[in-house]
Short mmCIF file of C-alpha atoms in Angstrom, two decimals:
data_model
loop_
_atom_site.label_atom_id
_atom_site.label_comp_id
_atom_site.label_asym_id
_atom_site.label_seq_id
_atom_site.Cartn_x
_atom_site.Cartn_y
_atom_site.Cartn_z
CA MET F 1 76.95 -5.26 -50.98
CA ALA F 2 73.31 -4.08 -49.80
CA PRO F 3 73.12 -2.10 -46.67
CA PRO F 4 70.81 -3.77 -43.57
CA ASP F 5 68.19 -1.28 -44.04
CA ALA F 6 67.86 -1.35 -48.41
CA LEU F 7 64.33 -3.08 -47.56
CA ASP F 8 62.59 -0.48 -45.09
CA ARG F 9 61.26 1.40 -47.20
CA ILE F 10 59.10 -1.89 -49.26
CA HIS F 11 55.55 -1.61 -47.12
CA LEU F 12 54.82 -5.44 -46.88
CA LEU F 13 57.99 -5.80 -44.60
CA ARG F 14 57.40 -3.33 -42.33
CA ALA F 15 55.73 -5.24 -39.79
CA LEU F 16 59.01 -7.25 -39.60
CA SER F 17 61.83 -5.87 -37.05
CA ALA F 18 65.16 -4.25 -38.46
CA GLU F 19 67.25 -7.42 -37.81
CA GLN F 20 64.31 -10.02 -39.82
CA ARG F 21 64.37 -6.85 -42.67
CA ALA F 22 68.11 -7.39 -42.91
CA ALA F 23 67.87 -11.37 -43.14
CA VAL F 24 65.91 -11.17 -45.90
CA VAL F 25 67.75 -8.50 -47.90
CA ARG F 26 71.21 -11.21 -47.38
CA GLN F 27 68.68 -13.61 -48.47
CA CYS F 28 68.23 -11.32 -52.12
CA ARG F 29 69.52 -11.44 -55.43
CA TRP F 30 70.28 -7.07 -56.72
CA ARG F 31 69.97 -5.58 -59.95
CA ARG F 32 69.59 -2.89 -61.48
CA PHE F 33 67.63 -2.66 -64.93
CA GLY F 34 67.58 -0.40 -67.86
CA LEU F 35 64.47 1.87 -69.60
CA ASP F 36 62.21 -0.89 -71.33
CA GLU F 37 64.50 -3.66 -70.00
CA GLN F 38 62.47 -7.12 -68.83
CA LEU F 39 63.17 -7.90 -65.18
CA ILE F 40 60.43 -11.26 -65.46
CA ASP F 41 59.65 -12.72 -68.78
CA HIS F 42 56.38 -14.36 -69.09
CA TRP F 43 57.79 -17.45 -70.55
CA ALA F 44 60.50 -18.42 -68.24
CA GLU F 45 60.91 -20.82 -65.34
CA THR F 46 61.63 -18.33 -62.77
CA SER F 47 59.46 -17.61 -59.53
CA ASP F 48 61.49 -15.45 -57.92
CA VAL F 49 59.65 -12.03 -55.64
CA ALA F 50 60.46 -8.98 -56.92
CA PHE F 51 60.50 -5.93 -54.69
CA ILE F 52 60.08 -2.58 -56.41
CA VAL F 53 63.64 -0.94 -54.29
CA GLU F 54 63.42 2.24 -56.95
CA GLY F 55 62.18 3.36 -59.91
CA ARG F 56 58.79 1.66 -61.32
CA VAL F 57 57.82 -1.32 -63.23
CA ARG F 58 54.72 -2.33 -65.60
CA VAL F 59 53.27 -5.45 -65.80
CA LEU F 60 52.20 -6.49 -69.45
CA SER F 61 51.64 -9.04 -71.96
CA HIS F 62 51.01 -9.10 -75.85
CA SER F 63 48.63 -10.31 -78.40
CA ALA F 64 49.66 -12.61 -80.86
CA GLY F 65 49.77 -9.77 -82.84
CA GLY F 66 52.44 -8.10 -81.11
CA ARG F 67 49.33 -5.20 -79.26
CA GLU F 68 50.43 -4.66 -75.71
CA ILE F 69 48.10 -5.50 -73.10
CA SER F 70 49.05 -3.67 -69.65
CA PHE F 71 47.58 -4.78 -66.30
CA ASP F 72 49.06 -2.26 -63.92
CA ASP F 73 52.24 -0.17 -63.56
CA ILE F 74 53.84 -1.06 -59.80
CA GLU F 75 55.66 2.06 -58.15
CA ALA F 76 58.82 1.68 -55.52
CA GLY F 77 57.77 0.26 -52.57
CA GLU F 78 55.52 -2.57 -53.79
CA PHE F 79 56.55 -5.68 -55.39
CA VAL F 80 55.42 -8.17 -58.62
CA GLY F 81 55.85 -11.92 -59.29
CA GLU F 82 54.26 -12.91 -55.76
CA MET F 83 51.50 -15.44 -57.35
CA SER F 84 54.42 -18.19 -59.17
CA ALA F 85 56.57 -17.36 -56.02
CA LEU F 86 53.70 -18.52 -53.90
CA ASP F 87 51.78 -21.47 -56.35
CA GLY F 88 55.38 -22.38 -58.04
CA ARG F 89 53.17 -22.12 -61.37
CA PRO F 90 54.37 -19.95 -64.63
CA ARG F 91 54.16 -16.67 -64.62
CA SER F 92 51.20 -15.26 -65.65
CA ALA F 93 52.77 -12.12 -67.70
CA SER F 94 56.35 -9.99 -68.04
CA VAL F 95 57.63 -7.39 -66.04
CA VAL F 96 59.57 -4.34 -67.34
CA ALA F 97 61.39 -1.34 -66.27
CA LEU F 98 59.55 2.27 -66.79
CA ARG F 99 62.74 3.94 -65.72
CA GLU F 100 66.41 3.93 -65.91
CA GLY F 101 67.91 2.60 -63.34
CA THR F 102 65.07 0.80 -61.78
CA LEU F 103 66.38 -1.22 -58.51
CA ILE F 104 65.12 -4.82 -57.67
CA ALA F 105 65.58 -7.25 -54.97
CA PHE F 106 64.92 -10.96 -55.93
CA LEU F 107 63.59 -13.07 -53.26
CA GLY F 108 63.10 -16.63 -53.80
CA PRO F 109 59.63 -18.84 -53.39
CA ARG F 110 61.45 -20.79 -50.63
CA PRO F 111 62.62 -17.91 -48.32
CA PHE F 112 59.06 -15.77 -49.63
CA GLN F 113 57.10 -18.79 -48.63
CA ASP F 114 58.13 -19.30 -45.12
CA LEU F 115 58.58 -15.27 -44.69
CA VAL F 116 54.47 -15.30 -45.20
CA ALA F 117 54.04 -18.07 -43.43
CA GLY F 118 56.21 -17.23 -40.37
CA HIS F 119 54.10 -13.87 -40.24
CA PRO F 120 50.49 -13.84 -39.62
CA SER F 121 50.09 -9.76 -39.90
CA LEU F 122 52.25 -10.26 -43.88
CA ALA F 123 49.60 -12.56 -44.68
CA MET F 124 47.04 -11.01 -43.91
CA ALA F 125 48.70 -8.09 -46.18
CA MET F 126 49.32 -10.09 -48.83
CA LEU F 127 45.46 -11.79 -48.81
CA LEU F 128 44.05 -7.82 -49.23
CA ARG F 129 46.84 -7.32 -51.57
CA LEU F 130 45.61 -10.28 -54.06
CA SER F 131 42.30 -9.60 -53.03
CA GLY F 132 42.70 -5.90 -54.52
CA LYS F 133 43.96 -6.97 -57.44
CA LEU F 134 41.34 -9.73 -57.90
CA ARG F 135 38.57 -6.80 -57.95
CA VAL F 136 40.18 -4.72 -60.58
CA ALA F 137 40.58 -7.85 -62.88
CA THR F 138 36.91 -8.32 -62.03
CA ASP F 139 36.24 -4.56 -63.02
CA ARG F 140 37.95 -5.23 -66.23
CA ILE F 141 36.39 -8.29 -67.26
CA MET F 142 33.26 -6.24 -66.88
CA GLU F 143 34.09 -3.87 -69.15
CA LEU F 144 35.61 -5.53 -71.37
CA SER F 145 32.27 -7.90 -71.71
CA THR F 146 29.64 -4.70 -71.59
CA LEU F 147 31.60 -1.94 -72.84
CA GLY F 148 32.89 -0.81 -76.51
CA ALA F 149 36.13 0.56 -76.69
CA ASN F 150 34.81 4.21 -77.08
CA ASN F 151 33.11 3.89 -73.31
CA ARG F 152 36.47 1.63 -71.80
CA VAL F 153 38.32 4.71 -73.24
CA HIS F 154 35.85 7.18 -70.93
CA ALA F 155 36.02 4.54 -67.81
CA GLU F 156 39.78 5.17 -68.24
CA LEU F 157 39.89 8.86 -68.57
CA LEU F 158 37.58 9.31 -65.87
CA ARG F 159 40.33 7.15 -63.51
CA LEU F 160 42.72 9.15 -64.20
CA ALA F 161 41.04 12.47 -63.49
CA LYS F 162 39.55 10.80 -60.37
CA ARG F 163 43.73 11.00 -59.41
CA GLY F 164 44.48 13.96 -61.22
CA ARG F 165 44.56 17.43 -59.55
CA ILE F 166 40.88 18.32 -58.87
CA GLU F 167 39.95 22.03 -59.21
CA GLY F 168 36.11 22.94 -58.44
CA LYS F 169 34.52 20.09 -61.14
CA ILE F 170 37.72 20.27 -63.52
CA SER F 171 40.83 17.62 -62.88
CA VAL F 172 44.55 18.64 -64.40
CA ILE F 173 46.05 15.35 -65.21
CA ALA F 174 49.65 15.61 -65.66
CA PRO F 175 51.71 14.79 -67.30
CA ILE F 176 49.80 13.91 -70.46
CA PRO F 177 48.95 10.65 -70.37
CA VAL F 178 50.62 8.86 -73.75
CA HIS F 179 48.06 7.04 -75.97
CA SER F 180 49.45 3.84 -76.49
CA ASP F 181 49.35 3.43 -72.37
CA ILE F 182 45.73 3.91 -72.28
CA ALA F 183 45.45 1.49 -75.64
CA ALA F 184 47.30 -1.11 -73.13
CA ARG F 185 45.33 -0.72 -70.25
CA VAL F 186 41.58 -1.17 -71.79
CA SER F 187 42.67 -3.35 -74.28
CA THR F 188 42.32 -0.92 -77.66
CA THR F 189 44.50 0.36 -80.48
CA ARG F 190 46.31 3.86 -79.75
CA GLU F 191 44.25 4.67 -83.13
CA THR F 192 40.94 4.81 -81.24
CA VAL F 193 42.21 6.64 -78.05
CA ALA F 194 43.26 9.21 -80.32
CA ARG F 195 39.90 9.50 -81.73
CA VAL F 196 38.08 9.08 -78.85
CA LEU F 197 40.17 12.15 -77.46
CA SER F 198 39.54 14.56 -80.14
CA ASP F 199 35.77 13.56 -80.17
CA LEU F 200 35.80 14.94 -76.31
CA SER F 201 38.02 17.36 -76.94
CA ARG F 202 35.65 18.86 -79.97
CA ASP F 203 33.06 18.53 -77.50
CA GLY F 204 34.63 20.82 -75.09
CA LEU F 205 34.85 17.91 -72.32
CA VAL F 206 38.86 17.93 -72.34
CA GLU F 207 41.34 20.31 -72.97
CA ARG F 208 44.90 19.67 -73.87
CA ARG F 209 47.24 21.56 -72.43
CA PRO F 210 51.29 21.97 -73.54
CA ASP F 211 52.06 20.10 -69.96
CA ALA F 212 48.14 18.33 -68.63
CA LEU F 213 45.04 16.78 -70.16
CA VAL F 214 42.30 18.59 -68.53
CA VAL F 215 38.62 16.92 -67.79
CA ARG F 216 36.68 20.15 -67.88
CA ASP F 217 33.59 18.37 -66.37
CA VAL F 218 34.50 15.14 -64.30
CA SER F 219 31.40 14.49 -63.51
CA ARG F 220 29.49 15.02 -67.04
CA LEU F 221 32.26 12.77 -68.08
CA GLU F 222 30.98 10.20 -65.02
CA THR F 223 27.60 10.67 -66.07
CA MET F 224 28.76 9.21 -69.25
CA VAL F 225 30.40 6.01 -68.14
CA GLU F 226 27.79 5.46 -65.43
CA ASP F 227 24.53 5.30 -67.96
CA VAL F 228 26.40 3.06 -70.18
CA ARG F 229 27.51 1.00 -67.29
CA GLY F 230 24.85 1.18 -65.78
CA SER F 231 25.67 0.21 -62.39
CA VAL F 232 23.04 1.75 -60.03
CA MET J 1 21.08 -27.17 -35.04
CA ALA J 2 23.64 -27.97 -37.08
CA PRO J 3 25.03 -31.34 -35.75
CA PRO J 4 29.32 -30.72 -34.87
CA ASP J 5 30.89 -32.26 -38.12
CA ALA J 6 28.74 -30.57 -40.20
CA LEU J 7 31.92 -28.32 -41.89
CA ASP J 8 33.73 -31.33 -42.52
CA ARG J 9 33.72 -31.86 -46.05
CA ILE J 10 34.65 -27.75 -46.84
CA HIS J 11 38.29 -28.40 -47.93
CA LEU J 12 39.50 -25.21 -46.05
CA LEU J 13 38.88 -26.00 -42.64
CA ARG J 14 40.74 -29.52 -42.74
CA ALA J 15 43.59 -28.01 -41.36
CA LEU J 16 41.47 -27.24 -38.30
CA SER J 17 40.85 -30.16 -35.32
CA ALA J 18 37.71 -31.78 -35.23
CA GLU J 19 37.34 -29.47 -32.21
CA GLN J 20 38.09 -26.01 -33.65
CA ARG J 21 35.48 -26.86 -36.87
CA ALA J 22 33.01 -27.21 -34.52
CA ALA J 23 33.49 -24.23 -32.88
CA VAL J 24 33.19 -22.59 -36.72
CA VAL J 25 29.92 -24.58 -36.89
CA ARG J 26 28.76 -22.95 -34.05
CA GLN J 27 29.34 -19.44 -34.95
CA CYS J 28 27.49 -19.98 -38.63
CA ARG J 29 24.40 -19.00 -39.78
CA TRP J 30 22.78 -21.53 -41.75
CA ARG J 31 20.55 -21.71 -44.50
CA ARG J 32 18.81 -23.53 -47.48
CA PHE J 33 18.98 -21.93 -51.19
CA GLY J 34 16.07 -22.89 -53.82
CA LEU J 35 17.25 -23.14 -57.81
CA ASP J 36 18.28 -19.57 -58.91
CA GLU J 37 17.96 -17.95 -55.90
CA GLN J 38 20.55 -15.56 -54.63
CA LEU J 39 22.88 -16.37 -51.38
CA ILE J 40 24.85 -13.10 -51.99
CA ASP J 41 23.65 -9.95 -53.68
CA HIS J 42 26.26 -7.89 -55.18
CA TRP J 43 24.81 -4.47 -53.84
CA ALA J 44 23.61 -5.48 -50.43
CA GLU J 45 25.98 -4.34 -47.83
CA THR J 46 27.04 -7.81 -46.44
CA SER J 47 30.52 -9.47 -45.91
CA ASP J 48 29.42 -12.91 -44.39
CA VAL J 49 31.88 -15.59 -46.01
CA ALA J 50 29.46 -18.34 -47.44
CA PHE J 51 30.79 -22.44 -47.43
CA ILE J 52 29.06 -24.07 -49.89
CA VAL J 53 27.91 -27.30 -47.98
CA GLU J 54 25.60 -28.67 -50.08
CA GLY J 55 24.61 -28.23 -53.53
CA ARG J 56 26.25 -25.82 -56.71
CA VAL J 57 26.37 -21.85 -57.20
CA ARG J 58 27.50 -19.37 -59.66
CA VAL J 59 29.03 -16.03 -59.31
CA LEU J 60 27.99 -13.74 -61.77
CA SER J 61 26.93 -10.08 -62.72
CA HIS J 62 24.50 -8.49 -65.08
CA SER J 63 25.22 -5.86 -67.80
CA ALA J 64 23.24 -2.81 -68.15
CA GLY J 65 21.12 -4.58 -70.90
CA GLY J 66 20.77 -7.48 -68.37
CA ARG J 67 23.07 -10.05 -70.14
CA GLU J 68 24.72 -12.27 -67.30
CA ILE J 69 28.57 -12.47 -67.49
CA SER J 70 29.67 -15.68 -65.05
CA PHE J 71 32.60 -15.82 -63.08
CA ASP J 72 32.90 -19.12 -61.49
CA ASP J 73 30.46 -22.26 -60.83
CA ILE J 74 31.74 -23.18 -56.76
CA GLU J 75 31.14 -26.72 -55.81
CA ALA J 76 30.01 -28.16 -52.27
CA GLY J 77 33.18 -28.33 -50.13
CA GLU J 78 34.22 -24.94 -51.81
CA PHE J 79 32.83 -21.62 -50.51
CA VAL J 80 32.49 -17.85 -51.60
CA GLY J 81 32.04 -14.49 -50.82
CA GLU J 82 35.77 -14.07 -49.30
CA MET J 83 36.81 -11.07 -50.69
CA SER J 84 34.26 -8.75 -48.69
CA ALA J 85 35.27 -11.09 -45.67
CA LEU J 86 38.59 -9.92 -46.02
CA ASP J 87 38.65 -6.66 -46.95
CA GLY J 88 35.30 -5.22 -45.80
CA ARG J 89 34.70 -3.80 -49.77
CA PRO J 90 31.52 -4.05 -51.09
CA ARG J 91 30.28 -7.08 -53.32
CA SER J 92 32.59 -7.61 -56.79
CA ALA J 93 29.47 -9.67 -58.34
CA SER J 94 26.12 -11.88 -56.87
CA VAL J 95 26.20 -15.51 -55.96
CA VAL J 96 22.92 -17.68 -56.82
CA ALA J 97 22.10 -21.20 -55.77
CA LEU J 98 22.49 -23.63 -59.12
CA ARG J 99 21.27 -26.67 -56.96
CA GLU J 100 17.23 -26.66 -55.24
CA GLY J 101 18.87 -27.04 -51.84
CA THR J 102 21.95 -25.63 -51.79
CA LEU J 103 22.99 -25.64 -48.33
CA ILE J 104 24.91 -22.57 -46.84
CA ALA J 105 26.86 -21.75 -43.72
CA PHE J 106 27.48 -18.41 -43.41
CA LEU J 107 30.52 -17.06 -41.43
CA GLY J 108 30.44 -13.52 -40.17
CA PRO J 109 33.76 -11.45 -41.30
CA ARG J 110 35.73 -10.87 -37.82
CA PRO J 111 35.34 -14.82 -36.97
CA PHE J 112 36.48 -15.55 -40.64
CA GLN J 113 39.74 -13.04 -40.60
CA ASP J 114 40.44 -14.65 -36.88
CA LEU J 115 40.66 -18.36 -38.72
CA VAL J 116 42.76 -16.94 -41.24
CA ALA J 117 44.97 -15.07 -38.53
CA GLY J 118 44.89 -17.66 -36.42
CA HIS J 119 45.62 -20.49 -38.84
CA PRO J 120 48.85 -20.03 -41.22
CA SER J 121 48.29 -23.10 -43.19
CA LEU J 122 44.79 -21.77 -43.62
CA ALA J 123 45.97 -18.19 -44.49
CA MET J 124 48.42 -19.69 -47.28
CA ALA J 125 45.65 -22.03 -48.18
CA MET J 126 43.44 -18.54 -49.01
CA LEU J 127 46.75 -16.95 -50.88
CA LEU J 128 46.95 -20.27 -53.18
CA ARG J 129 43.26 -19.97 -53.95
CA LEU J 130 43.25 -16.27 -54.71
CA SER J 131 46.24 -16.08 -56.54
CA GLY J 132 44.56 -19.51 -58.79
CA LYS J 133 41.27 -17.16 -59.30
CA LEU J 134 43.61 -14.74 -60.32
CA ARG J 135 45.48 -16.58 -63.11
CA VAL J 136 41.71 -17.41 -64.07
CA ALA J 137 41.09 -13.58 -64.37
CA THR J 138 44.27 -12.92 -66.02
CA ASP J 139 43.24 -15.28 -68.90
CA ARG J 140 39.89 -14.19 -69.40
CA ILE J 141 41.22 -10.60 -69.92
CA MET J 142 43.54 -11.77 -71.99
CA GLU J 143 41.23 -14.07 -74.03
CA LEU J 144 38.64 -10.62 -74.09
CA SER J 145 41.24 -8.32 -75.07
CA THR J 146 42.93 -10.79 -77.95
CA LEU J 147 40.45 -12.82 -79.38
CA GLY J 148 36.89 -12.27 -80.93
CA ALA J 149 33.47 -14.02 -79.56
CA ASN J 150 34.02 -16.76 -82.28
CA ASN J 151 37.48 -17.96 -80.83
CA ARG J 152 36.16 -17.36 -77.41
CA VAL J 153 33.41 -20.49 -77.50
CA HIS J 154 36.22 -22.09 -79.21
CA ALA J 155 38.53 -21.44 -76.25
CA GLU J 156 35.58 -22.52 -74.09
CA LEU J 157 34.57 -25.80 -75.75
CA LEU J 158 38.07 -26.52 -75.55
CA ARG J 159 38.26 -26.33 -71.59
CA LEU J 160 34.81 -28.06 -71.55
CA ALA J 161 36.98 -31.16 -74.10
CA LYS J 162 40.11 -31.15 -71.31
CA ARG J 163 37.55 -31.54 -68.45
CA GLY J 164 34.98 -34.53 -70.58
CA ARG J 165 35.54 -38.39 -71.13
CA ILE J 166 38.78 -38.64 -73.32
CA GLU J 167 38.96 -41.55 -75.31
CA GLY J 168 41.65 -41.29 -78.26
CA LYS J 169 41.21 -37.71 -80.12
CA ILE J 170 37.72 -37.60 -78.78
CA SER J 171 35.87 -36.14 -75.79
CA VAL J 172 33.00 -36.55 -74.41
CA ILE J 173 31.06 -33.66 -72.96
CA ALA J 174 28.08 -35.11 -70.50
CA PRO J 175 25.67 -32.99 -69.88
CA ILE J 176 25.81 -31.20 -73.05
CA PRO J 177 26.46 -27.79 -72.10
CA VAL J 178 23.86 -24.98 -72.06
CA HIS J 179 24.31 -22.05 -74.65
CA SER J 180 23.42 -19.42 -72.23
CA ASP J 181 26.45 -20.85 -70.19
CA ILE J 182 28.95 -20.53 -72.49
CA ALA J 183 27.80 -17.17 -73.74
CA ALA J 184 28.20 -15.87 -69.82
CA ARG J 185 31.47 -17.64 -69.28
CA VAL J 186 32.96 -15.83 -72.64
CA SER J 187 31.05 -12.53 -72.59
CA THR J 188 28.92 -13.15 -75.63
CA THR J 189 25.38 -13.87 -76.61
CA ARG J 190 23.82 -17.20 -76.91
CA GLU J 191 23.44 -16.45 -80.80
CA THR J 192 26.71 -16.43 -81.38
CA VAL J 193 27.50 -19.92 -79.30
CA ALA J 194 24.67 -21.44 -81.08
CA ARG J 195 26.08 -20.40 -84.28
CA VAL J 196 29.49 -21.48 -83.70
CA LEU J 197 28.93 -24.86 -82.80
CA SER J 198 26.63 -24.96 -85.58
CA ASP J 199 29.52 -24.08 -88.04
CA LEU J 200 31.66 -26.68 -85.56
CA SER J 201 29.24 -29.70 -86.48
CA ARG J 202 28.93 -28.56 -90.23
CA ASP J 203 32.80 -28.79 -90.58
CA GLY J 204 32.36 -32.63 -88.39
CA LEU J 205 34.43 -31.32 -85.61
CA VAL J 206 31.44 -31.34 -83.15
CA GLU J 207 28.88 -33.77 -83.17
CA ARG J 208 25.54 -33.52 -80.78
CA ARG J 209 24.34 -36.61 -79.47
CA PRO J 210 20.94 -36.73 -77.58
CA ASP J 211 23.05 -36.76 -74.34
CA ALA J 212 26.36 -35.73 -75.01
CA LEU J 213 28.20 -33.27 -76.92
CA VAL J 214 31.38 -34.54 -78.88
CA VAL J 215 34.41 -32.66 -79.98
CA ARG J 216 35.95 -35.30 -82.65
CA ASP J 217 38.95 -34.20 -82.61
CA VAL J 218 40.29 -32.53 -79.42
CA SER J 219 44.08 -31.56 -80.37
CA ARG J 220 42.59 -29.82 -84.24
CA LEU J 221 40.69 -27.73 -81.77
CA GLU J 222 43.40 -27.10 -79.70
CA THR J 223 45.52 -25.60 -82.74
CA MET J 224 42.74 -23.67 -83.77
CA VAL J 225 42.72 -22.05 -80.10
CA GLU J 226 46.22 -21.68 -80.21
CA ASP J 227 46.90 -20.65 -83.84
CA VAL J 228 44.36 -17.26 -82.87
CA ARG J 229 46.02 -17.18 -79.49
CA GLY J 230 49.39 -17.53 -80.44
CA SER J 231 50.45 -18.52 -77.11
CA VAL J 232 53.69 -20.71 -78.27
#
């Protein structure tokens, strides 16, 4: 039922012709997911790749105690689940929808592998993507291995500030990041995030406005992070 | 000077013809490294891929305090440094030789990219390799996020035991693993590794022989690890 151009906004598939993309559309299984609904189950034996056509998803896992460890938030136009689709091994994490009505196109492992094997530019795009993910994972291993929870919250705040609206030495982060999201991204508790942000706020480095979190001096925050990390 | 068959033992290149491999041999820069000598510097602007022709290498980084965090040990026949060769971004870690006389063939980023783009089977092998590395990294992030240092040492000992010589419920790990190597792999201190192994030894689960470390009950160790990890 999906129109032939339904996958036109998936970046990976832009190297294909319109006809080739339409052929992929016909091979996909389409489904909408509700907020927080799981589209890939860590423990299920599935190996489809999932193109995010509309909405947004989060890749995550849980500790034995139920604490969430999040790996990545993925936007419409991207995809997820490619590792099992390529190597046939179990899922490395779960994936849930972050928006009501998230629209997913699932493509089976064989057609996905054929697609990658048949188009060198697509294979190269996949290599760059996996390489990028491996770099992020390597940085996170270094942070978890060498920084305390406080400093990891600083480092995450710095990442958010760099993606925020920069005004001179200030960065405006909107909407206000959810404490539990920061906690899941740097593997700590919500309570630690709340305490660190409140300390930074008392120091005047962070200001909480009704609709945004403001870092009042990005370079001072950067110095705090770099001093501990020692990556010079 | 390298003979035309000098790269025949590199697994990735087996899909090529002998002539194609000989052409790659001619494009490489060859060099031998001494024990602990650095072949890739985290902070240098190089982007060659390094084929390990003879010897063995370790991928590692250091904390600001100088503690070693190790990522992988790589054997002859494999390669390292492919991420910068693919994406042109800085090195994510350093690489040092673990054996005297380790022989490396360095291939520049352009010829490496041409090789991958020109051979779909080689691109697919690279995708499987990066996918495998990303799985290992994801598992390590989960361990660092959810397990204490003691339990991470247990988990590493379990991995070593599963690769050891199995005799019934016993595993013989030879040679005896070096405490600082275990510490670098699970991001803790040598002292913690020594203490955990000595505790396990007092419990009778581990026995130190002159030439090997023996895990006396692999499934009991597995239960200890799984109970904490809760991955069921």
